[in-house]
PDB file of C-alpha atoms in Angstrom:
ATOM      1  CA  MET A   1       0.096   0.288  -0.289  1.00 68.00           C
ATOM      2  CA  SER A   2       1.340   3.901  -0.570  1.00 77.00           C
ATOM      3  CA  VAL A   3      -0.068   7.306   0.149  1.00 78.00           C
ATOM      4  CA  ARG A   4       1.908  10.148  -1.653  1.00 80.00           C
ATOM      5  CA  PRO A   5       1.106  13.674  -2.305  1.00 79.00           C
ATOM      6  CA  ALA A   6      -0.208  14.241  -5.976  1.00 80.00           C
ATOM      7  CA  TRP A   7      -0.757  18.030  -6.106  1.00 81.00           C
ATOM      8  CA  GLU A   8      -1.586  21.125  -4.127  1.00 82.00           C
ATOM      9  CA  VAL A   9      -3.483  24.594  -4.559  1.00 83.00           C
ATOM     10  CA  ARG A  10      -3.092  26.972  -1.867  1.00 80.00           C
ATOM     11  CA  GLU A  11      -5.108  29.542  -1.270  1.00 75.00           C
ATOM     12  CA  SER A  12      -5.163  32.608   1.290  1.00 72.00           C
ATOM     13  CA  GLU A  13      -7.214  31.018   3.870  1.00 72.00           C
ATOM     14  CA  GLY A  14      -5.351  27.356   3.182  1.00 76.00           C
ATOM     15  CA  ALA A  15      -4.595  24.617   0.968  1.00 79.00           C
ATOM     16  CA  THR A  16      -6.746  21.981  -1.231  1.00 84.00           C
ATOM     17  CA  ARG A  17      -4.448  18.974  -1.691  1.00 86.00           C
ATOM     18  CA  TRP A  18      -4.659  15.586  -3.666  1.00 86.00           C
ATOM     19  CA  PHE A  19      -3.274  12.519  -2.664  1.00 86.00           C
ATOM     20  CA  GLU A  20      -3.152   9.266  -4.737  1.00 87.00           C
ATOM     21  CA  PHE A  21      -3.303   5.708  -3.086  1.00 85.00           C
ATOM     22  CA  ARG A  22      -2.370   2.506  -4.492  1.00 86.00           C
ATOM     23  CA  LEU A  23      -3.386  -0.817  -2.795  1.00 83.00           C
ATOM     24  CA  ASP A  24      -1.681  -3.817  -4.327  1.00 81.00           C
ATOM     25  CA  PHE A  25      -2.790  -7.348  -3.227  1.00 77.00           C
ATOM     26  CA  ALA A  26      -0.760 -10.613  -2.982  1.00 78.00           C
ATOM     27  CA  ASP A  27      -3.294 -12.538  -5.708  1.00 81.00           C
ATOM     28  CA  GLY A  28      -2.917  -9.574  -8.125  1.00 81.00           C
ATOM     29  CA  ALA A  29      -6.011  -7.334  -7.336  1.00 83.00           C
ATOM     30  CA  ARG A  30      -4.986  -3.598  -7.348  1.00 88.00           C
ATOM     31  CA  VAL A  31      -7.076  -0.593  -6.253  1.00 88.00           C
ATOM     32  CA  ASP A  32      -5.778   3.013  -7.293  1.00 89.00           C
ATOM     33  CA  ALA A  33      -7.655   6.458  -5.540  1.00 88.00           C
ATOM     34  CA  LEU A  34      -7.393   9.905  -6.082  1.00 88.00           C
ATOM     35  CA  ALA A  35      -8.764  11.736  -2.791  1.00 86.00           C
ATOM     36  CA  LEU A  36      -9.066  15.370  -2.037  1.00 85.00           C
ATOM     37  CA  VAL A  37      -8.509  17.107   1.213  1.00 83.00           C
ATOM     38  CA  ALA A  38      -9.620  21.101   1.477  1.00 78.00           C
ATOM     39  CA  GLY A  39     -11.690  22.313   4.523  1.00 73.00           C
ATOM     40  CA  GLY A  40     -11.411  19.950   6.864  1.00 72.00           C
ATOM     41  CA  SER A  41     -13.185  17.315   4.979  1.00 77.00           C
ATOM     42  CA  VAL A  42     -11.697  14.524   2.815  1.00 81.00           C
ATOM     43  CA  CYS A  43     -13.584  13.367  -0.353  1.00 82.00           C
ATOM     44  CA  VAL A  44     -12.683  10.533  -2.579  1.00 83.00           C
ATOM     45  CA  GLU A  45     -12.728  11.551  -6.575  1.00 85.00           C
ATOM     46  CA  GLU A  46     -11.883   8.203  -8.231  1.00 87.00           C
ATOM     47  CA  VAL A  47     -11.377   4.678  -7.855  1.00 88.00           C
ATOM     48  CA  ARG A  48     -10.150   2.535 -10.427  1.00 90.00           C
ATOM     49  CA  ALA A  49     -10.128  -1.396  -8.992  1.00 89.00           C
ATOM     50  CA  GLN A  50      -9.270  -4.888 -10.793  1.00 87.00           C
ATOM     51  CA  PRO A  51     -11.516  -6.853 -10.098  1.00 86.00           C
ATOM     52  CA  ALA A  52     -14.467  -4.739  -9.270  1.00 85.00           C
ATOM     53  CA  LEU A  53     -15.392  -3.401  -5.853  1.00 80.00           C
ATOM     54  CA  THR A  54     -18.598  -4.048  -4.032  1.00 82.00           C
ATOM     55  CA  LEU A  55     -20.470  -1.247  -2.240  1.00 80.00           C
ATOM     56  CA  ASP A  56     -19.346  -2.719   0.987  1.00 79.00           C
ATOM     57  CA  ASP A  57     -15.661  -2.749  -0.079  1.00 79.00           C
ATOM     58  CA  LEU A  58     -15.904   0.871  -1.016  1.00 79.00           C
ATOM     59  CA  ALA A  59     -17.024   1.964   2.269  1.00 77.00           C
ATOM     60  CA  VAL A  60     -14.237   0.205   4.148  1.00 77.00           C
ATOM     61  CA  LEU A  61     -11.871   1.936   1.360  1.00 79.00           C
ATOM     62  CA  ALA A  62     -13.424   5.467   1.938  1.00 77.00           C
ATOM     63  CA  ASP A  63     -12.901   4.714   6.184  1.00 75.00           C
ATOM     64  CA  TRP A  64      -9.100   3.427   5.522  1.00 77.00           C
ATOM     65  CA  ILE A  65      -8.397   6.523   2.815  1.00 78.00           C
ATOM     66  CA  GLU A  66      -9.891   8.911   5.347  1.00 75.00           C
ATOM     67  CA  GLU A  67      -7.668   7.597   8.199  1.00 73.00           C
ATOM     68  CA  SER A  68      -4.281   7.444   5.549  1.00 74.00           C
ATOM     69  CA  VAL A  69      -4.665  11.094   4.774  1.00 72.00           C
ATOM     70  CA  ALA A  70      -5.454  12.015   8.219  1.00 66.00           C
ATOM     71  CA  GLY A  71      -1.861  10.215   9.029  1.00 65.00           C
ATOM     72  CA  ALA A  72       0.289  11.964   5.893  1.00 64.00           C
ATOM     73  CA  CYS A  73      -1.522  15.654   6.288  1.00 63.00           C
ATOM     74  CA  ALA A  74      -0.420  17.729   9.524  1.00 47.00           C
ATOM     75  CA  THR A  75      -3.303  17.030  12.047  1.00 39.00           C
ATOM     76  CA  GLY A  76      -5.394  20.144  12.976  1.00 37.00           C
ATOM     77  CA  SER A  77      -6.069  22.989  10.636  1.00 38.00           C
ATOM     78  CA  GLU A  78      -2.475  23.723   9.506  1.00 38.00           C
ATOM     79  CA  ALA A  79      -2.406  23.623   5.733  1.00 38.00           C
ATOM     80  CA  GLY A  80      -5.390  22.450   5.262  1.00 40.00           C
ATOM     81  CA  GLY A  81      -5.020  19.173   7.100  1.00 40.00           C
ATOM     82  CA  VAL A  82      -7.672  16.929   8.821  1.00 40.00           C
ATOM     83  CA  GLY A  83      -7.563  15.425  12.496  1.00 40.00           C
ATOM     84  CA  PRO A  84      -8.467  11.582  12.925  1.00 38.00           C
ATOM     85  CA  GLY A  85     -11.898  11.161  13.287  1.00 61.00           C
ATOM     86  CA  ARG A  86     -13.753  13.715  11.216  1.00 40.00           C
ATOM     87  CA  ARG A  87     -16.614  12.724   8.291  1.00 42.00           C
ATOM     88  CA  ALA A  88     -15.599  12.409   4.592  1.00 45.00           C
ATOM     89  CA  ARG A  89     -17.956  15.008   2.947  1.00 49.00           C
ATOM     90  CA  PRO A  90     -20.305  17.704   4.171  1.00 53.00           C
ATOM     91  CA  VAL A  91     -23.902  17.120   3.242  1.00 59.00           C
ATOM     92  CA  PRO A  92     -24.696  20.139   0.876  1.00 63.00           C
ATOM     93  CA  PRO A  93     -28.221  21.311   0.271  1.00 66.00           C
ATOM     94  CA  ARG A  94     -29.817  19.824  -2.721  1.00 75.00           C
ATOM     95  CA  GLY A  95     -32.629  20.857  -5.117  1.00 77.00           C
ATOM     96  CA  ALA A  96     -33.058  24.733  -5.558  1.00 81.00           C
ATOM     97  CA  GLU A  97     -31.375  25.362  -2.128  1.00 81.00           C
ATOM     98  CA  GLY A  98     -28.224  23.508  -3.428  1.00 82.00           C
ATOM     99  CA  ARG A  99     -28.212  25.138  -6.813  1.00 86.00           C
ATOM    100  CA  GLN A 100     -28.274  28.682  -5.067  1.00 88.00           C
ATOM    101  CA  LEU A 101     -25.522  27.537  -2.955  1.00 87.00           C
ATOM    102  CA  VAL A 102     -23.121  26.491  -6.255  1.00 89.00           C
ATOM    103  CA  ALA A 103     -24.320  29.656  -7.786  1.00 91.00           C
ATOM    104  CA  ARG A 104     -23.457  32.032  -4.571  1.00 89.00           C
ATOM    105  CA  GLU A 105     -20.122  29.978  -4.161  1.00 89.00           C
ATOM    106  CA  TYR A 106     -19.263  30.276  -7.844  1.00 91.00           C
ATOM    107  CA  ARG A 107     -19.836  33.989  -8.313  1.00 90.00           C
ATOM    108  CA  ALA A 108     -17.854  34.877  -4.758  1.00 90.00           C
ATOM    109  CA  ALA A 109     -14.975  32.654  -6.315  1.00 89.00           C
ATOM    110  CA  GLN A 110     -15.002  34.561  -9.908  1.00 87.00           C
ATOM    111  CA  ARG A 111     -14.933  38.281  -7.598  1.00 88.00           C
ATOM    112  CA  SER A 112     -12.210  36.826  -5.608  1.00 87.00           C
ATOM    113  CA  GLY A 113     -10.415  35.481  -8.622  1.00 85.00           C
ATOM    114  CA  THR A 114     -10.223  32.267  -7.463  1.00 85.00           C
ATOM    115  CA  ASP A 115     -11.364  28.916  -9.321  1.00 86.00           C
ATOM    116  CA  PRO A 116     -14.998  28.935  -9.438  1.00 88.00           C
ATOM    117  CA  VAL A 117     -14.912  25.174 -10.062  1.00 87.00           C
ATOM    118  CA  LEU A 118     -12.859  24.640  -7.068  1.00 86.00           C
ATOM    119  CA  ALA A 119     -15.166  26.713  -4.774  1.00 86.00           C
ATOM    120  CA  VAL A 120     -17.876  24.611  -5.741  1.00 86.00           C
ATOM    121  CA  MET A 121     -16.241  21.467  -5.107  1.00 83.00           C
ATOM    122  CA  SER A 122     -15.141  23.120  -1.990  1.00 80.00           C
ATOM    123  CA  ALA A 123     -18.783  23.885  -0.661  1.00 80.00           C
ATOM    124  CA  THR A 124     -20.338  20.739  -1.906  1.00 79.00           C
ATOM    125  CA  GLY A 125     -17.718  18.154  -1.337  1.00 76.00           C
ATOM    126  CA  HIS A 126     -17.850  16.501  -4.525  1.00 76.00           C
ATOM    127  CA  GLY A 127     -15.794  15.983  -6.868  1.00 78.00           C
ATOM    128  CA  ARG A 128     -14.874  18.036 -10.139  1.00 82.00           C
ATOM    129  CA  ARG A 129     -17.066  16.260 -12.693  1.00 85.00           C
ATOM    130  CA  THR A 130     -19.991  16.134  -9.992  1.00 83.00           C
ATOM    131  CA  SER A 131     -19.223  20.286  -9.491  1.00 86.00           C
ATOM    132  CA  LEU A 132     -19.623  20.909 -13.222  1.00 87.00           C
ATOM    133  CA  ARG A 133     -22.704  19.128 -13.216  1.00 87.00           C
ATOM    134  CA  LEU A 134     -23.985  20.792 -10.682  1.00 89.00           C
ATOM    135  CA  ILE A 135     -22.909  24.699 -12.059  1.00 91.00           C
ATOM    136  CA  GLY A 136     -24.393  23.395 -15.470  1.00 90.00           C
ATOM    137  CA  GLN A 137     -27.711  22.873 -13.710  1.00 89.00           C
ATOM    138  CA  ALA A 138     -27.263  26.230 -11.729  1.00 90.00           C
ATOM    139  CA  ARG A 139     -26.977  27.600 -15.208  1.00 89.00           C
ATOM    140  CA  ASP A 140     -30.063  25.894 -16.599  1.00 88.00           C
ATOM    141  CA  ALA A 141     -31.598  27.457 -13.696  1.00 87.00           C
ATOM    142  CA  GLY A 142     -30.766  30.531 -14.671  1.00 88.00           C
ATOM    143  CA  LEU A 143     -28.907  31.379 -11.573  1.00 89.00           C
ATOM    144  CA  LEU A 144     -25.864  31.843 -13.893  1.00 87.00           C
ATOM    145  CA  PRO A 145     -25.260  33.544 -16.922  1.00 83.00           C
ATOM    146  CA  ALA A 146     -24.483  31.156 -20.046  1.00 81.00           C
ATOM    147  CA  ARG A 147     -21.028  29.840 -20.340  1.00 75.00           C
ATOM    148  CA  ARG A 148     -20.526  31.586 -24.136  1.00 69.00           C
ATOM    149  CA  ALA A 149     -23.012  34.521 -25.814  1.00 61.00           C
ATOM    150  CA  ARG A 150     -24.781  32.969 -28.747  1.00 60.00           C
ATOM    151  CA  ARG A 151     -24.116  35.105 -32.339  1.00 59.00           C
TER     152      ARG A 151
END
């Protein structure tokens, strides 16, 4: 098993860090994962397993990743690290309230000059793909302007 930092994005009040995980088993099975650490939460963004994992195996893997990240990061709040015993993902609001949260975070990030997608990822606890889908839904609801002006 190995845990290694992949990359880090520093912001004024902390950092967003990604870690790569690899588990190799004696029978040839392998699990690769990418986890995001931001604002005291851990979010598993991507998992590849050969052979495929069951839902129960995924739950065990998420707990193992959370503990491993806590060990790899500085404990407490320095550098955006997570302390042991925290839950992995905040529970964002759903429906119209969730779309308003996405739009509010997106616009605030644009005003401050930071990456709006990372701001939505941090606010919702979702990965990049899901956050992009949520941003699209906020656009469709008229809460954000169209991405490109039509000619």
